[in-house]
Coordinates of C-alpha atoms in Angstrom, one line a residue:
X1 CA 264.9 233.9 229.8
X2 CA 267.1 231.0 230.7
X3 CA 265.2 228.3 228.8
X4 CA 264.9 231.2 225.4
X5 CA 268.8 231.4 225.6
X6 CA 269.4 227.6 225.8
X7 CA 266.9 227.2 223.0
X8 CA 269.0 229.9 220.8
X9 CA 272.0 227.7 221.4
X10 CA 270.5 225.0 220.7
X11 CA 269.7 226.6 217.1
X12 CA 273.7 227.9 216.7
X13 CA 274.9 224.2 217.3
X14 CA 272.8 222.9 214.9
X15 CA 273.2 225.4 212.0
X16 CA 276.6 225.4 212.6
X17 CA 277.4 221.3 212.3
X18 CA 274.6 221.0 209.5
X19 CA 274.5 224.1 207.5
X20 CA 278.3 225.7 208.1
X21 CA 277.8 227.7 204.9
X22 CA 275.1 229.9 206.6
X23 CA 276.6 229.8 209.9
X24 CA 280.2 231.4 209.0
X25 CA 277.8 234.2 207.0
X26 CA 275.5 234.9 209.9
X27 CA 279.0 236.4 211.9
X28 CA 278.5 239.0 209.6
X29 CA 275.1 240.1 211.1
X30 CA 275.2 242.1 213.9
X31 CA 275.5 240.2 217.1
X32 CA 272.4 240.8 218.1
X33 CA 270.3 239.2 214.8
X34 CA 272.3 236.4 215.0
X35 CA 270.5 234.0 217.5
X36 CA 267.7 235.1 215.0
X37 CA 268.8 234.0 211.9
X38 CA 269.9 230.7 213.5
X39 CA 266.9 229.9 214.8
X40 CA 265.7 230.3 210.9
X41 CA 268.7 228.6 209.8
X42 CA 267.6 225.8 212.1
X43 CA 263.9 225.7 210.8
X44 CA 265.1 225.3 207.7
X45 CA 267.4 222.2 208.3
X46 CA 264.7 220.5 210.2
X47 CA 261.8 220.8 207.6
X48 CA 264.4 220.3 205.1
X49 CA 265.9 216.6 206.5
X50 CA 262.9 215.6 206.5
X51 CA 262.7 213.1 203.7
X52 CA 266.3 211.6 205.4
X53 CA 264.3 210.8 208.6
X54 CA 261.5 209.1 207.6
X55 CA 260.9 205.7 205.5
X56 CA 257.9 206.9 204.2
X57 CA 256.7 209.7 202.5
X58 CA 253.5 209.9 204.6
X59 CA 255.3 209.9 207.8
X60 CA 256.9 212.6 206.4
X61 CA 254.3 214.5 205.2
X62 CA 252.9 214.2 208.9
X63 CA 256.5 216.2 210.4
X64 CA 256.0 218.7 208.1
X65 CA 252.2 219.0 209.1
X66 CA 253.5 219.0 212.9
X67 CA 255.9 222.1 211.9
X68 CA 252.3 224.0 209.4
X69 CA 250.3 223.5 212.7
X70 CA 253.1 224.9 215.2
X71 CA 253.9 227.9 212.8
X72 CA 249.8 228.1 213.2
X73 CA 249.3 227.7 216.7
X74 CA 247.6 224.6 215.9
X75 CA 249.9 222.2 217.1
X76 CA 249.1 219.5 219.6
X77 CA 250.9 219.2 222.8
X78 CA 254.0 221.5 224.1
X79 CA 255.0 223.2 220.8
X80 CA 257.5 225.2 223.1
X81 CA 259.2 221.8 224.8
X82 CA 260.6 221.9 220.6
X83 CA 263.8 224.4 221.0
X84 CA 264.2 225.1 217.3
X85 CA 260.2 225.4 217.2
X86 CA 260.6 227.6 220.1
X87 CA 263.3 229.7 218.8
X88 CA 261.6 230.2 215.5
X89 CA 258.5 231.4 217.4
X90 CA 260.3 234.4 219.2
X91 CA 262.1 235.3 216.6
X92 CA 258.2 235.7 214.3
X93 CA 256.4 237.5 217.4
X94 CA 260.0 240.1 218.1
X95 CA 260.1 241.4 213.9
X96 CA 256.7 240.7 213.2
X97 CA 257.3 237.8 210.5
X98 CA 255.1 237.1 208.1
X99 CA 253.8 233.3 209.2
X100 CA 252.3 232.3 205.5
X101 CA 255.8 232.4 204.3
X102 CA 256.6 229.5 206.3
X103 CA 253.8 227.5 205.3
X104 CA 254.9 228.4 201.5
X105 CA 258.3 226.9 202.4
X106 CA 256.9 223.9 204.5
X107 CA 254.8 223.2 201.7
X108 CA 257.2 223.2 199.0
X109 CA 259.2 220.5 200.5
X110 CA 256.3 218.6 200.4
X111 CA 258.3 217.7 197.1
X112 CA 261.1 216.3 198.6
X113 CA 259.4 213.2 200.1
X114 CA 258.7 211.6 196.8
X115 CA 260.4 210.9 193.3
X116 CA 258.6 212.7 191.3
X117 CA 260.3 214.6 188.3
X118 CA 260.6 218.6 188.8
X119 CA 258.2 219.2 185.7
X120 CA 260.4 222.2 184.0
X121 CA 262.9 225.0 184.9
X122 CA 259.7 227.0 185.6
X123 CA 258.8 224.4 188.6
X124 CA 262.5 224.5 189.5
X125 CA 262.9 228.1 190.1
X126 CA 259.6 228.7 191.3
X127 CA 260.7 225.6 194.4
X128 CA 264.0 227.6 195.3
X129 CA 262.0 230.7 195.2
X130 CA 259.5 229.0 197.8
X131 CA 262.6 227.5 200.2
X132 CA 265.5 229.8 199.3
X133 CA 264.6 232.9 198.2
X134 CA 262.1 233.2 201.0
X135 CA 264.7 232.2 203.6
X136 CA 267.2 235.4 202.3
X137 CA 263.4 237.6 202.4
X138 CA 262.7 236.5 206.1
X139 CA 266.4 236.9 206.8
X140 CA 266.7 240.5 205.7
X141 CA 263.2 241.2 207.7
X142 CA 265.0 240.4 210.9
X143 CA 268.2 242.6 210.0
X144 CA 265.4 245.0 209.2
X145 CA 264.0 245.0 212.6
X146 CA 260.7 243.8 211.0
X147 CA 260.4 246.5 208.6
X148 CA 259.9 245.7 204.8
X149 CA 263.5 246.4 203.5
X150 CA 262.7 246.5 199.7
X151 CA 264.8 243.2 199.0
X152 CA 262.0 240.9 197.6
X153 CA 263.4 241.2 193.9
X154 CA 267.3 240.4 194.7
X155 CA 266.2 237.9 197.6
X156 CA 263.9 236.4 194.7
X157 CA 266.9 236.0 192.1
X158 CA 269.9 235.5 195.0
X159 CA 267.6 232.6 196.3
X160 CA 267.4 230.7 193.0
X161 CA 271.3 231.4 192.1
X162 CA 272.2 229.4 195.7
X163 CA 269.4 227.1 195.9
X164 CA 270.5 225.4 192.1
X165 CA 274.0 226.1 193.5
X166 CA 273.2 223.7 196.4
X167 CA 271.0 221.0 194.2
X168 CA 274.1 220.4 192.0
X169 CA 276.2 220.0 194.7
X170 CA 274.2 217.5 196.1
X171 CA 273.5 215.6 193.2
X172 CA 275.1 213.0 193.4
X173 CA 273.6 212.3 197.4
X174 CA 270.1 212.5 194.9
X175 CA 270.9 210.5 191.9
X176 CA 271.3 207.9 194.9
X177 CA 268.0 208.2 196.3
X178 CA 266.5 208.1 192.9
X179 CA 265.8 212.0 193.3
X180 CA 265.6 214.0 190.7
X181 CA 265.9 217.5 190.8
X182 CA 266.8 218.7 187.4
X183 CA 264.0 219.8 185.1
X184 CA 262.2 217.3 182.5
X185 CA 262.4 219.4 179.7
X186 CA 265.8 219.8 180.1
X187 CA 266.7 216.6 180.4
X188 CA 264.5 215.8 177.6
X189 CA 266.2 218.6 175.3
X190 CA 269.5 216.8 176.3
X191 CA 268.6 213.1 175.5
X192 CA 268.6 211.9 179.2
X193 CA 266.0 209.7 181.0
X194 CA 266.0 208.9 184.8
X195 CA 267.4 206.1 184.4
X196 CA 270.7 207.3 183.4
X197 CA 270.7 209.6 186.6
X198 CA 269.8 206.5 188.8
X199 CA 272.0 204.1 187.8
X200 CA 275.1 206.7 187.3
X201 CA 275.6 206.0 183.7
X202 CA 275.9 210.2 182.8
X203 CA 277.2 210.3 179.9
X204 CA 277.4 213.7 177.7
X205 CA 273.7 214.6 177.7
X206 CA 273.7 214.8 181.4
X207 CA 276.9 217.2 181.7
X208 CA 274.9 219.1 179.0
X209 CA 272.0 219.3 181.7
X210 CA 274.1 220.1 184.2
X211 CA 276.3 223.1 182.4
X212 CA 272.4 224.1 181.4
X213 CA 271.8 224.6 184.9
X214 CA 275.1 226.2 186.1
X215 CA 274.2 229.2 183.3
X216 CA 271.1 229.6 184.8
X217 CA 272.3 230.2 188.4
X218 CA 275.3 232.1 186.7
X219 CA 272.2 234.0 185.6
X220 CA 270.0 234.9 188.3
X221 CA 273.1 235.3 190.6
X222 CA 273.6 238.6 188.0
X223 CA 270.2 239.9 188.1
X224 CA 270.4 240.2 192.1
X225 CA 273.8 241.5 191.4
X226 CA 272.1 244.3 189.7
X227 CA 269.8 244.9 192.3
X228 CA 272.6 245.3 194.8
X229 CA 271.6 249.2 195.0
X230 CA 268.1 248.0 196.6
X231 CA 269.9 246.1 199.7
X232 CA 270.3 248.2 202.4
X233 CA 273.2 248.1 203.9
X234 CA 271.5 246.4 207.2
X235 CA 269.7 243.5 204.9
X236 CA 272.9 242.5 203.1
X237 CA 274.2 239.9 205.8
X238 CA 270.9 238.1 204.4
X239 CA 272.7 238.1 200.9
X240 CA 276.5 236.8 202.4
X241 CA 276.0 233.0 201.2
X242 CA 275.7 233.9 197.6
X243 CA 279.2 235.0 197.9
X244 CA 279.6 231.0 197.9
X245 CA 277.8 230.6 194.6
X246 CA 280.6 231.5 191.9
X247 CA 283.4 229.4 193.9
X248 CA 281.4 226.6 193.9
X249 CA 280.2 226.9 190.4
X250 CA 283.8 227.0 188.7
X251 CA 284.4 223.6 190.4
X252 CA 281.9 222.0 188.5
X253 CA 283.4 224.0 185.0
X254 CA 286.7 221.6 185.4
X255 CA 287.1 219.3 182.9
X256 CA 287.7 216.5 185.5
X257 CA 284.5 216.9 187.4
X258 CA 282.6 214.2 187.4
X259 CA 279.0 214.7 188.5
X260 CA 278.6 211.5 190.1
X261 CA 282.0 211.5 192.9
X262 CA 283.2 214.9 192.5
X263 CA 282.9 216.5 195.5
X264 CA 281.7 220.2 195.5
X265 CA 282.8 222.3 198.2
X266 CA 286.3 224.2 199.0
X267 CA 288.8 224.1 202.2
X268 CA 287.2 226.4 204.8
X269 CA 289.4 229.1 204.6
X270 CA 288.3 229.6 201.4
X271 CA 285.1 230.0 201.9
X272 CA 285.3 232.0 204.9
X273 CA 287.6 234.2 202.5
X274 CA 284.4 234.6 199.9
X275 CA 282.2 235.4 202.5
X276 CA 284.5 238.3 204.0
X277 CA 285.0 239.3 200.2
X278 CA 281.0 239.4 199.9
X279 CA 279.1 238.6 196.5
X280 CA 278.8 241.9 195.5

């Protein structure tokens, strides 16, 4: 009991310093779900650093296969000396989790690892879909006590809407990595080639990409909208980061933002004040 608490600590500590967004909208879960969701929260950081703590993407590609054999009991050596792997495991076995949806996620971020172009705004939504759509899903499964809430629709469209949300914030930490998130034929119906993403020359095709893209969270943050009467109101802590969406998404609408060194984000109190406000 001792060691499971320290590892659900472990969990809060680390969603709180690395993912704050989804730690201030966890305190609106009961207090019960929250170790929960952190250890998920935590999961997610971990698979999704990744490609910042390797050199290479096979070395990376073997952490991720570490974390596919651990979710599969597969895993060599002490899977449970891990506290977020740990954690995560508990929290599957307690509400009955589904364990291939992990192993979607894991192997979307397969992606991250290497520069290659996201094909299409297909391949785009379909990746947030994988990662953040599926992290909302699993999140209102454990509100739900393991029963199926009816939220895969709004958690499929609420996941897409934060997920783009969160690549164009960090766009310019990818244009410096020579990672490109934004979809090919987007840039292509725009004018712009890697090259001007890479070497931060911009320029008006690439705000054209970019306002592209803020439309089309703008637009799948309104579908789940719609769906709000198929939440419960037990699953809609799971839904309390898109309340961050909107806020961030007018930032990037000012005239003076520029993609490259604008920074995207807004004083705490703000964004503790959209959360309490909720996004629906």
């Amino acid at each position: 009991m001792a060691q499971a608490i320290s590892n659900f600590a472990h969990c809060e500590a680390l969603v709180r310093e690395a993912d704050p967004d989804r730690y201030w909208a966890s305190l609106f879960a009961p207090a019960d779900k929250r170790p929960h969701l952190h250890a998920l929260y935590a999961f997610n950081f971990e698979v999704a650093r990744v490609r910042e703590a390797v050199r290479e993407a096979l070395v990376g590609e073997i952490r991720l296969q570490w974390w596919r054999d651990a979710l599969q009991g597969e895993a060599r050596g002490d899977v449970r000396a891990n506290p977020v792997a740990a954690a995560l495991d508990d929290t599957i076995v307690q509400f009955r989790l589904p364990r291939q949806s992990f192993v979607d996620l894991i192997d979307a971020r397969i992606f991250d690892l290497y520069d290659d172009p996201m094909p299409n705004l297909n391949d785009l939504e379909g990746y947030c879909g994988e990662t953040s759509s599926s992290l909302i899903q699993l999140s209102s499964l454990i509100l739900a006590n393991g029963s199926n809430p009816g939220t895969a629709d709004a958690a499929g469209h609420a996941g897409v809407a934060y997920a783009i949300t969160g690549l164009l914030r960090a766009f310019p930490h990818h244009a410096r990595q020579g990672q490109i998130f934004l979809p090919a034929d987007i840039l292509t119906r725009h004018g712009v080639v890697r090259e001007d993403i890479v070497t931060g020359r911009g320029g008006p095709g690439l705000k054209g990409v970019l306002a592209d893209l803020r439309a089309v969270a703008r637009r799948h943050l309104e579908q789940a909208r719609r769906l709000r009467t198929t939440i419960p109101g037990a699953a809609k802590p799971a839904f309390q980061p898109l309340a961050l969406v909107e806020p961030y998404l007018k930032v990037m609408d000012r005239r003076d933002y520029d993609p490259f060194h604008t920074s995207v984000d807004l004083p705490q109190w703000r964004r503790i004040w959209a959360l309490w406000r909720g996004p629906f």
